[in-house]
mmCIF file of C-alpha atoms in Angstrom:
data_model
loop_
_atom_site.group_PDB
_atom_site.id
_atom_site.type_symbol
_atom_site.label_atom_id
_atom_site.label_comp_id
_atom_site.label_asym_id
_atom_site.label_seq_id
_atom_site.Cartn_x
_atom_site.Cartn_y
_atom_site.Cartn_z
ATOM 1 C CA UNK A 17 0.275 -0.133 -0.150
ATOM 2 C CA UNK A 18 2.929 2.068 1.242
ATOM 3 C CA UNK A 19 4.814 1.738 -2.359
ATOM 4 C CA UNK A 20 1.347 2.320 -4.247
ATOM 5 C CA UNK A 21 0.441 5.589 -1.936
ATOM 6 C CA UNK A 22 4.517 6.746 -3.420
ATOM 7 C CA UNK A 23 3.952 5.388 -7.270
ATOM 8 C CA UNK A 24 0.779 8.224 -7.508
ATOM 9 C CA UNK A 25 2.984 10.650 -5.006
ATOM 10 C CA UNK A 26 6.007 10.745 -7.779
ATOM 11 C CA UNK A 27 3.483 10.262 -10.482
ATOM 12 C CA UNK A 28 1.673 13.501 -9.005
ATOM 13 C CA UNK A 29 5.032 16.102 -8.731
ATOM 14 C CA UNK A 30 6.120 14.478 -11.980
ATOM 15 C CA UNK A 31 2.695 15.907 -13.399
ATOM 16 C CA UNK A 32 2.771 19.064 -11.956
ATOM 17 C CA UNK A 33 6.566 19.437 -12.687
ATOM 18 C CA UNK A 34 5.291 18.955 -16.155
ATOM 19 C CA UNK A 35 2.311 21.933 -16.253
ATOM 20 C CA UNK A 36 4.373 24.342 -14.649
ATOM 21 C CA UNK A 37 6.570 23.700 -17.584
ATOM 22 C CA UNK A 38 3.840 24.330 -19.881
ATOM 23 C CA UNK A 39 2.739 27.387 -18.454
ATOM 24 C CA UNK A 40 6.274 28.844 -18.724
ATOM 25 C CA UNK A 41 6.652 27.761 -21.501
ATOM 26 C CA UNK A 42 3.031 28.965 -22.935
ATOM 27 C CA UNK A 43 4.192 32.134 -20.446
ATOM 28 C CA UNK A 44 7.316 32.520 -21.993
ATOM 29 C CA UNK A 45 5.820 32.986 -25.948
ATOM 30 C CA UNK A 46 2.785 35.190 -25.474
ATOM 31 C CA UNK A 47 5.780 37.739 -23.672
ATOM 32 C CA UNK A 48 8.286 36.835 -27.045
ATOM 33 C CA UNK A 49 5.194 37.709 -29.190
ATOM 34 C CA UNK A 50 4.012 41.018 -27.196
ATOM 35 C CA UNK A 51 6.994 42.072 -27.503
ATOM 36 C CA UNK A 52 7.227 41.853 -31.414
ATOM 37 C CA UNK A 53 4.393 42.868 -31.694
ATOM 38 C CA UNK A 54 4.691 46.146 -29.730
ATOM 39 C CA UNK A 55 8.365 46.762 -31.943
ATOM 40 C CA UNK A 56 6.873 46.073 -35.356
ATOM 41 C CA UNK A 57 4.103 48.783 -33.971
ATOM 42 C CA UNK A 58 6.587 51.131 -32.719
ATOM 43 C CA UNK A 59 8.394 51.299 -35.667
ATOM 44 C CA UNK A 60 4.798 52.095 -37.714
ATOM 45 C CA UNK A 61 3.693 54.596 -34.734
ATOM 46 C CA UNK A 62 6.820 56.197 -36.034
ATOM 47 C CA UNK A 63 6.405 55.559 -39.548
ATOM 48 C CA UNK A 64 3.776 57.579 -39.317
ATOM 49 C CA UNK A 65 5.268 60.329 -37.534
ATOM 50 C CA UNK A 66 7.751 61.189 -39.236
ATOM 51 C CA UNK A 67 5.179 61.330 -42.496
ATOM 52 C CA UNK A 68 3.165 64.142 -40.576
ATOM 53 C CA UNK A 69 6.345 66.608 -39.649
ATOM 54 C CA UNK A 70 6.477 66.497 -43.471
ATOM 55 C CA UNK A 71 3.272 67.158 -44.032
ATOM 56 C CA UNK A 72 3.120 70.181 -41.716
ATOM 57 C CA UNK A 73 6.920 71.013 -42.767
ATOM 58 C CA UNK A 74 6.390 71.124 -46.175
ATOM 59 C CA UNK A 75 2.932 73.248 -45.400
ATOM 60 C CA UNK A 76 4.863 75.799 -43.360
ATOM 61 C CA UNK A 77 3.759 74.439 -40.197
ATOM 62 C CA UNK A 78 6.769 74.850 -38.295
ATOM 63 C CA UNK A 79 4.861 73.884 -34.619
ATOM 64 C CA UNK A 80 3.907 71.377 -34.984
ATOM 65 C CA UNK A 81 6.265 69.533 -36.726
ATOM 66 C CA UNK A 82 8.288 70.649 -33.482
ATOM 67 C CA UNK A 83 6.318 69.551 -31.548
ATOM 68 C CA UNK A 84 5.648 65.679 -33.362
ATOM 69 C CA UNK A 85 8.975 65.336 -34.093
ATOM 70 C CA UNK A 86 9.328 65.859 -29.454
ATOM 71 C CA UNK A 87 6.730 63.336 -29.589
ATOM 72 C CA UNK A 88 8.668 60.953 -31.826
ATOM 73 C CA UNK A 89 11.953 61.502 -30.164
ATOM 74 C CA UNK A 90 9.691 60.332 -26.575
ATOM 75 C CA UNK A 91 9.043 56.652 -28.601
ATOM 76 C CA UNK A 92 12.566 57.020 -30.385
ATOM 77 C CA UNK A 93 15.013 59.203 -28.666
ATOM 78 C CA UNK A 94 17.483 58.027 -30.483
ATOM 79 C CA UNK A 95 15.624 58.400 -33.763
ATOM 80 C CA UNK A 96 18.607 60.106 -36.230
ATOM 81 C CA UNK A 97 15.798 61.281 -38.660
ATOM 82 C CA UNK A 98 13.378 63.126 -35.493
ATOM 83 C CA UNK A 99 15.940 64.604 -34.301
ATOM 84 C CA UNK A 100 17.280 66.064 -37.940
ATOM 85 C CA UNK A 101 13.797 67.196 -38.686
ATOM 86 C CA UNK A 102 13.558 69.106 -34.431
ATOM 87 C CA UNK A 103 16.385 70.799 -35.740
ATOM 88 C CA UNK A 104 15.316 72.105 -38.882
ATOM 89 C CA UNK A 105 12.041 73.241 -37.656
ATOM 90 C CA UNK A 106 14.295 74.842 -34.756
ATOM 91 C CA UNK A 107 16.037 76.763 -37.692
ATOM 92 C CA UNK A 108 13.084 77.752 -40.594
ATOM 93 C CA UNK A 109 11.810 79.469 -36.946
ATOM 94 C CA UNK A 110 14.625 81.494 -36.659
ATOM 95 C CA UNK A 111 15.942 79.434 -33.806
ATOM 96 C CA UNK A 112 19.358 78.050 -34.465
ATOM 97 C CA UNK A 113 20.249 78.219 -30.722
ATOM 98 C CA UNK A 114 17.496 75.440 -29.908
ATOM 99 C CA UNK A 115 18.798 74.256 -34.288
ATOM 100 C CA UNK A 116 22.783 74.072 -32.543
ATOM 101 C CA UNK A 117 21.846 71.560 -29.785
ATOM 102 C CA UNK A 118 19.902 69.404 -31.542
ATOM 103 C CA UNK A 119 22.029 69.165 -34.942
ATOM 104 C CA UNK A 120 25.001 68.163 -32.005
ATOM 105 C CA UNK A 121 22.583 65.605 -30.890
ATOM 106 C CA UNK A 122 22.246 64.522 -34.224
ATOM 107 C CA UNK A 123 26.357 63.959 -33.901
ATOM 108 C CA UNK A 124 25.706 62.659 -30.922
ATOM 109 C CA UNK A 125 23.810 59.213 -32.458
ATOM 110 C CA UNK A 126 26.014 59.248 -36.596
ATOM 111 C CA UNK A 127 29.787 60.035 -34.958
ATOM 112 C CA UNK A 128 30.052 59.648 -39.230
ATOM 113 C CA UNK A 129 28.018 62.513 -39.912
ATOM 114 C CA UNK A 130 29.257 63.886 -42.898
ATOM 115 C CA UNK A 131 25.251 65.958 -44.550
ATOM 116 C CA UNK A 132 22.557 67.998 -43.357
ATOM 117 C CA UNK A 133 23.905 68.710 -39.648
ATOM 118 C CA UNK A 134 27.761 68.945 -39.634
ATOM 119 C CA UNK A 135 25.927 71.937 -42.490
ATOM 120 C CA UNK A 136 23.881 73.898 -40.233
ATOM 121 C CA UNK A 137 26.477 74.179 -37.500
ATOM 122 C CA UNK A 138 28.339 75.437 -40.458
ATOM 123 C CA UNK A 139 25.733 77.866 -40.949
ATOM 124 C CA UNK A 140 24.610 78.121 -37.492
ATOM 125 C CA UNK A 141 28.643 79.428 -35.980
ATOM 126 C CA UNK A 142 29.127 80.986 -39.025
ATOM 127 C CA UNK A 143 25.999 83.537 -38.465
ATOM 128 C CA UNK A 144 26.872 83.768 -34.790
ATOM 129 C CA UNK A 145 31.137 84.799 -35.761
ATOM 130 C CA UNK A 146 31.777 81.839 -34.261
ATOM 131 C CA UNK A 147 34.140 81.259 -37.001
ATOM 132 C CA UNK A 148 36.841 79.314 -35.519
ATOM 133 C CA UNK A 149 33.630 76.254 -34.804
ATOM 134 C CA UNK A 150 32.343 77.232 -38.658
ATOM 135 C CA UNK A 151 35.126 75.839 -40.152
ATOM 136 C CA UNK A 152 35.497 72.852 -37.773
ATOM 137 C CA UNK A 153 31.917 71.668 -38.893
ATOM 138 C CA UNK A 154 32.465 73.069 -42.962
ATOM 139 C CA UNK A 155 35.635 71.244 -42.529
ATOM 140 C CA UNK A 156 34.071 68.035 -41.856
ATOM 141 C CA UNK A 157 31.457 67.823 -44.430
ATOM 142 C CA UNK A 158 34.881 68.875 -46.906
ATOM 143 C CA UNK A 159 36.791 66.022 -45.693
ATOM 144 C CA UNK A 160 34.120 63.153 -47.815
ATOM 145 C CA UNK A 161 35.818 64.339 -50.928
ATOM 146 C CA UNK A 162 34.297 64.806 -53.910
ATOM 147 C CA UNK A 163 30.872 63.206 -52.599
ATOM 148 C CA UNK A 164 30.408 65.894 -50.509
ATOM 149 C CA UNK A 165 28.652 67.819 -52.374
ATOM 150 C CA UNK A 166 25.823 64.874 -53.357
ATOM 151 C CA UNK A 167 25.934 63.418 -50.071
ATOM 152 C CA UNK A 168 24.700 66.702 -48.535
ATOM 153 C CA UNK A 169 22.645 67.961 -50.958
ATOM 154 C CA UNK A 170 20.087 64.316 -51.000
ATOM 155 C CA UNK A 171 20.678 64.496 -47.357
ATOM 156 C CA UNK A 172 19.041 67.958 -47.989
ATOM 157 C CA UNK A 173 16.281 67.657 -49.876
ATOM 158 C CA UNK A 174 15.422 64.608 -47.711
ATOM 159 C CA UNK A 175 14.802 66.756 -44.354
ATOM 160 C CA UNK A 176 13.701 70.049 -46.354
ATOM 161 C CA UNK A 177 10.519 70.078 -47.745
ATOM 162 C CA UNK A 178 9.623 72.256 -50.626
ATOM 163 C CA UNK A 179 10.888 74.432 -51.897
ATOM 164 C CA UNK A 180 12.586 75.315 -49.263
ATOM 165 C CA UNK A 181 15.053 71.491 -50.437
ATOM 166 C CA UNK A 182 15.095 72.419 -54.180
ATOM 167 C CA UNK A 183 16.672 76.033 -53.010
ATOM 168 C CA UNK A 184 19.466 74.713 -49.588
ATOM 169 C CA UNK A 185 20.490 72.347 -53.176
ATOM 170 C CA UNK A 186 23.457 74.770 -54.045
ATOM 171 C CA UNK A 187 24.629 73.604 -51.380
ATOM 172 C CA UNK A 188 28.118 73.123 -51.308
ATOM 173 C CA UNK A 189 28.705 76.557 -53.043
ATOM 174 C CA UNK A 190 26.494 77.765 -50.016
ATOM 175 C CA UNK A 191 29.265 76.206 -47.464
ATOM 176 C CA UNK A 192 32.808 76.818 -49.504
ATOM 177 C CA UNK A 193 31.616 80.615 -49.929
ATOM 178 C CA UNK A 194 31.538 80.280 -45.822
ATOM 179 C CA UNK A 195 34.724 78.417 -45.671
ATOM 180 C CA UNK A 196 36.466 80.879 -47.845
ATOM 181 C CA UNK A 197 34.685 83.898 -45.713
ATOM 182 C CA UNK A 198 35.755 81.730 -41.573
ATOM 183 C CA UNK A 199 39.547 81.294 -42.886
ATOM 184 C CA UNK A 200 39.882 84.855 -43.722
ATOM 185 C CA UNK A 201 38.610 86.908 -41.260
ATOM 186 C CA UNK A 202 40.992 84.069 -39.233
ATOM 187 C CA UNK A 203 43.526 85.254 -41.458
ATOM 188 C CA UNK A 204 44.601 81.848 -42.399
ATOM 189 C CA UNK A 205 44.613 83.639 -46.452
ATOM 190 C CA UNK A 206 46.768 80.345 -47.817
ATOM 191 C CA UNK A 207 43.357 78.069 -46.818
ATOM 192 C CA UNK A 208 41.975 80.569 -47.778
ATOM 193 C CA UNK A 209 43.730 80.545 -51.603
ATOM 194 C CA UNK A 210 42.677 76.428 -51.392
ATOM 195 C CA UNK A 211 39.186 76.849 -51.096
ATOM 196 C CA UNK A 212 38.686 79.461 -53.433
ATOM 197 C CA UNK A 213 39.649 77.469 -56.260
ATOM 198 C CA UNK A 214 37.513 75.382 -54.559
ATOM 199 C CA UNK A 215 34.424 78.086 -54.886
ATOM 200 C CA UNK A 216 34.926 79.084 -57.400
ATOM 201 C CA UNK A 217 35.104 75.785 -59.608
ATOM 202 C CA UNK A 218 31.693 74.744 -58.028
ATOM 203 C CA UNK A 219 29.978 78.012 -59.118
ATOM 204 C CA UNK A 220 30.416 78.165 -62.541
ATOM 205 C CA UNK A 221 29.918 74.380 -62.129
ATOM 206 C CA UNK A 222 26.548 75.669 -60.752
ATOM 207 C CA UNK A 223 26.362 77.939 -63.603
ATOM 208 C CA UNK A 224 26.596 76.047 -66.213
ATOM 209 C CA UNK A 225 23.461 74.048 -64.818
ATOM 210 C CA UNK A 226 21.654 77.267 -65.009
ATOM 211 C CA UNK A 227 22.713 78.265 -68.195
#
Protein backbone atom coordinates (compact mmCIF):
# COMPACT_ATOMS: atom_id res chain seq x y z
CA UNK A 1 0.00 0.00 0.00
CA UNK A 2 2.82 2.36 0.92
CA UNK A 3 4.53 1.60 -2.39
CA UNK A 4 1.33 2.48 -4.28
CA UNK A 5 1.00 5.78 -2.38
CA UNK A 6 4.65 6.58 -3.10
CA UNK A 7 4.16 5.90 -6.81
CA UNK A 8 1.03 8.07 -6.85
CA UNK A 9 2.84 10.94 -5.16
CA UNK A 10 5.72 10.63 -7.64
CA UNK A 11 3.32 10.72 -10.61
CA UNK A 12 1.54 13.72 -9.12
CA UNK A 13 4.81 15.62 -8.69
CA UNK A 14 5.88 14.70 -12.22
CA UNK A 15 2.60 15.94 -13.68
CA UNK A 16 2.86 19.12 -11.61
CA UNK A 17 6.40 19.79 -12.89
CA UNK A 18 5.26 19.07 -16.45
CA UNK A 19 2.30 21.44 -16.15
CA UNK A 20 4.50 24.13 -14.60
CA UNK A 21 6.96 23.79 -17.48
CA UNK A 22 4.10 24.02 -19.97
CA UNK A 23 2.74 27.15 -18.30
CA UNK A 24 6.18 28.76 -18.32
CA UNK A 25 6.67 28.00 -22.01
CA UNK A 26 3.26 29.44 -22.88
CA UNK A 27 3.96 32.53 -20.77
CA UNK A 28 7.38 33.02 -22.37
CA UNK A 29 5.93 32.61 -25.87
CA UNK A 30 3.17 35.12 -25.09
CA UNK A 31 5.68 37.67 -23.79
CA UNK A 32 7.85 37.14 -26.88
CA UNK A 33 4.92 37.65 -29.25
CA UNK A 34 3.77 40.79 -27.41
CA UNK A 35 7.34 42.15 -27.49
CA UNK A 36 7.67 41.61 -31.25
CA UNK A 37 4.26 43.20 -31.87
CA UNK A 38 5.20 46.24 -29.79
CA UNK A 39 8.45 46.68 -31.74
CA UNK A 40 6.62 46.42 -35.06
CA UNK A 41 3.87 48.72 -33.85
CA UNK A 42 6.38 51.29 -32.62
CA UNK A 43 8.11 51.33 -36.01
CA UNK A 44 4.77 51.81 -37.75
CA UNK A 45 3.69 54.62 -35.40
CA UNK A 46 7.04 56.42 -35.74
CA UNK A 47 6.88 56.08 -39.52
CA UNK A 48 3.40 57.62 -39.63
CA UNK A 49 4.49 60.45 -37.34
CA UNK A 50 7.49 61.22 -39.56
CA UNK A 51 5.10 61.52 -42.51
CA UNK A 52 3.18 64.12 -40.50
CA UNK A 53 6.41 66.00 -39.79
CA UNK A 54 7.12 66.13 -43.52
CA UNK A 55 3.63 67.43 -44.21
CA UNK A 56 3.81 70.11 -41.51
CA UNK A 57 7.26 71.26 -42.66
CA UNK A 58 6.18 71.44 -46.31
CA UNK A 59 3.22 73.63 -45.31
CA UNK A 60 5.27 75.90 -43.08
CA UNK A 61 3.69 74.61 -39.85
CA UNK A 62 7.03 74.41 -38.09
CA UNK A 63 5.68 74.53 -34.54
CA UNK A 64 3.55 71.49 -35.29
CA UNK A 65 6.62 69.80 -36.80
CA UNK A 66 8.52 70.51 -33.55
CA UNK A 67 5.67 69.07 -31.50
CA UNK A 68 5.52 65.80 -33.47
CA UNK A 69 9.32 65.43 -33.53
CA UNK A 70 9.38 65.68 -29.74
CA UNK A 71 6.69 63.00 -29.50
CA UNK A 72 8.71 60.70 -31.75
CA UNK A 73 11.79 61.23 -29.56
CA UNK A 74 9.83 60.17 -26.45
CA UNK A 75 9.05 56.91 -28.25
CA UNK A 76 12.42 56.44 -29.96
CA UNK A 77 15.02 58.60 -28.22
CA UNK A 78 17.80 58.03 -30.78
CA UNK A 79 15.78 58.46 -33.97
CA UNK A 80 18.20 60.39 -36.20
CA UNK A 81 15.51 61.47 -38.65
CA UNK A 82 13.35 62.95 -35.88
CA UNK A 83 16.28 64.84 -34.35
CA UNK A 84 17.42 66.18 -37.73
CA UNK A 85 13.89 67.26 -38.67
CA UNK A 86 13.55 68.92 -35.26
CA UNK A 87 16.76 70.87 -35.89
CA UNK A 88 15.49 72.06 -39.26
CA UNK A 89 12.15 73.08 -37.76
CA UNK A 90 13.99 75.22 -35.20
CA UNK A 91 16.13 76.74 -37.96
CA UNK A 92 12.97 77.56 -39.92
CA UNK A 93 11.59 79.25 -36.80
CA UNK A 94 14.81 81.31 -36.63
CA UNK A 95 15.75 79.57 -33.38
CA UNK A 96 19.33 78.62 -34.12
CA UNK A 97 20.03 78.68 -30.37
CA UNK A 98 17.67 75.71 -30.00
CA UNK A 99 18.77 74.07 -33.26
CA UNK A 100 22.46 73.89 -32.30
CA UNK A 101 22.13 71.37 -29.41
CA UNK A 102 19.67 69.36 -31.51
CA UNK A 103 22.09 69.00 -34.43
CA UNK A 104 24.89 68.22 -31.96
CA UNK A 105 22.70 65.38 -30.69
CA UNK A 106 22.47 64.08 -34.27
CA UNK A 107 26.26 63.86 -34.37
CA UNK A 108 26.27 61.96 -31.08
CA UNK A 109 23.79 59.47 -32.56
CA UNK A 110 25.80 59.19 -35.79
CA UNK A 111 29.45 60.19 -35.24
CA UNK A 112 30.20 59.47 -38.92
CA UNK A 113 27.64 62.01 -40.19
CA UNK A 114 29.05 64.47 -42.73
CA UNK A 115 25.80 65.87 -44.06
CA UNK A 116 22.93 68.11 -43.02
CA UNK A 117 23.70 68.33 -39.30
CA UNK A 118 27.31 69.45 -39.86
CA UNK A 119 26.27 71.91 -42.58
CA UNK A 120 23.58 73.51 -40.39
CA UNK A 121 25.89 73.69 -37.37
CA UNK A 122 28.47 75.42 -39.55
CA UNK A 123 25.84 77.86 -40.77
CA UNK A 124 24.62 78.56 -37.25
CA UNK A 125 28.08 79.28 -35.84
CA UNK A 126 28.99 81.32 -38.93
CA UNK A 127 25.92 83.50 -38.33
CA UNK A 128 27.00 83.93 -34.68
CA UNK A 129 30.49 85.03 -35.80
CA UNK A 130 32.18 81.99 -34.24
CA UNK A 131 34.33 81.29 -37.28
CA UNK A 132 36.58 78.70 -35.64
CA UNK A 133 33.65 76.43 -34.75
CA UNK A 134 32.05 77.05 -38.14
CA UNK A 135 35.28 75.94 -39.87
CA UNK A 136 35.28 72.68 -37.90
CA UNK A 137 31.78 71.72 -39.00
CA UNK A 138 32.18 72.92 -42.61
CA UNK A 139 35.45 71.02 -42.96
CA UNK A 140 33.75 67.89 -41.68
CA UNK A 141 31.39 68.04 -44.67
CA UNK A 142 34.24 68.90 -47.04
CA UNK A 143 36.23 65.89 -45.75
CA UNK A 144 33.86 63.61 -47.68
CA UNK A 145 35.82 64.70 -50.77
CA UNK A 146 34.23 64.43 -54.24
CA UNK A 147 31.12 62.87 -52.70
CA UNK A 148 30.52 65.78 -50.33
CA UNK A 149 28.26 67.79 -52.66
CA UNK A 150 26.09 64.80 -53.60
CA UNK A 151 25.80 63.56 -50.02
CA UNK A 152 24.95 67.01 -48.71
CA UNK A 153 22.33 67.79 -51.34
CA UNK A 154 20.71 64.36 -50.88
CA UNK A 155 20.66 64.84 -47.11
CA UNK A 156 19.13 68.31 -47.36
CA UNK A 157 16.42 67.11 -49.76
CA UNK A 158 15.63 64.31 -47.31
CA UNK A 159 15.06 66.65 -44.38
CA UNK A 160 14.05 69.90 -46.05
CA UNK A 161 10.65 69.94 -47.71
CA UNK A 162 8.88 71.76 -50.50
CA UNK A 163 10.55 74.82 -52.01
CA UNK A 164 12.99 75.06 -49.10
CA UNK A 165 14.60 71.81 -50.17
CA UNK A 166 15.17 72.93 -53.73
CA UNK A 167 16.44 76.34 -52.65
CA UNK A 168 19.08 74.56 -50.57
CA UNK A 169 20.30 72.35 -53.40
CA UNK A 170 23.44 74.28 -54.23
CA UNK A 171 24.48 73.88 -50.61
CA UNK A 172 28.12 73.00 -51.34
CA UNK A 173 28.69 76.37 -52.98
CA UNK A 174 27.08 78.04 -49.97
CA UNK A 175 29.31 76.02 -47.63
CA UNK A 176 32.50 76.88 -49.53
CA UNK A 177 31.57 80.55 -49.69
CA UNK A 178 31.05 80.67 -45.93
CA UNK A 179 34.19 78.60 -45.32
CA UNK A 180 36.21 80.99 -47.49
CA UNK A 181 34.99 83.92 -45.41
CA UNK A 182 35.77 82.04 -42.18
CA UNK A 183 39.40 81.51 -43.21
CA UNK A 184 39.68 85.17 -44.22
CA UNK A 185 38.25 86.25 -40.87
CA UNK A 186 40.71 84.03 -38.97
CA UNK A 187 43.67 85.27 -41.04
CA UNK A 188 44.45 81.94 -42.73
CA UNK A 189 45.29 83.26 -46.22
CA UNK A 190 46.83 79.99 -47.45
CA UNK A 191 43.74 77.92 -46.72
CA UNK A 192 41.52 80.72 -48.02
CA UNK A 193 43.31 80.46 -51.38
CA UNK A 194 42.64 76.71 -51.52
CA UNK A 195 38.96 77.19 -50.74
CA UNK A 196 38.71 80.02 -53.27
CA UNK A 197 39.68 77.62 -56.07
CA UNK A 198 37.08 75.07 -54.95
CA UNK A 199 34.45 77.78 -54.60
CA UNK A 200 35.10 79.05 -58.13
CA UNK A 201 34.82 75.49 -59.47
CA UNK A 202 31.40 74.93 -57.87
CA UNK A 203 30.20 78.39 -58.87
CA UNK A 204 31.15 77.84 -62.52
CA UNK A 205 29.65 74.35 -62.49
CA UNK A 206 26.40 75.70 -61.08
CA UNK A 207 26.28 78.48 -63.71
CA UNK A 208 26.65 75.93 -66.52
CA UNK A 209 23.75 73.92 -65.09
CA UNK A 210 21.54 76.99 -64.87
CA UNK A 211 22.44 78.53 -68.23
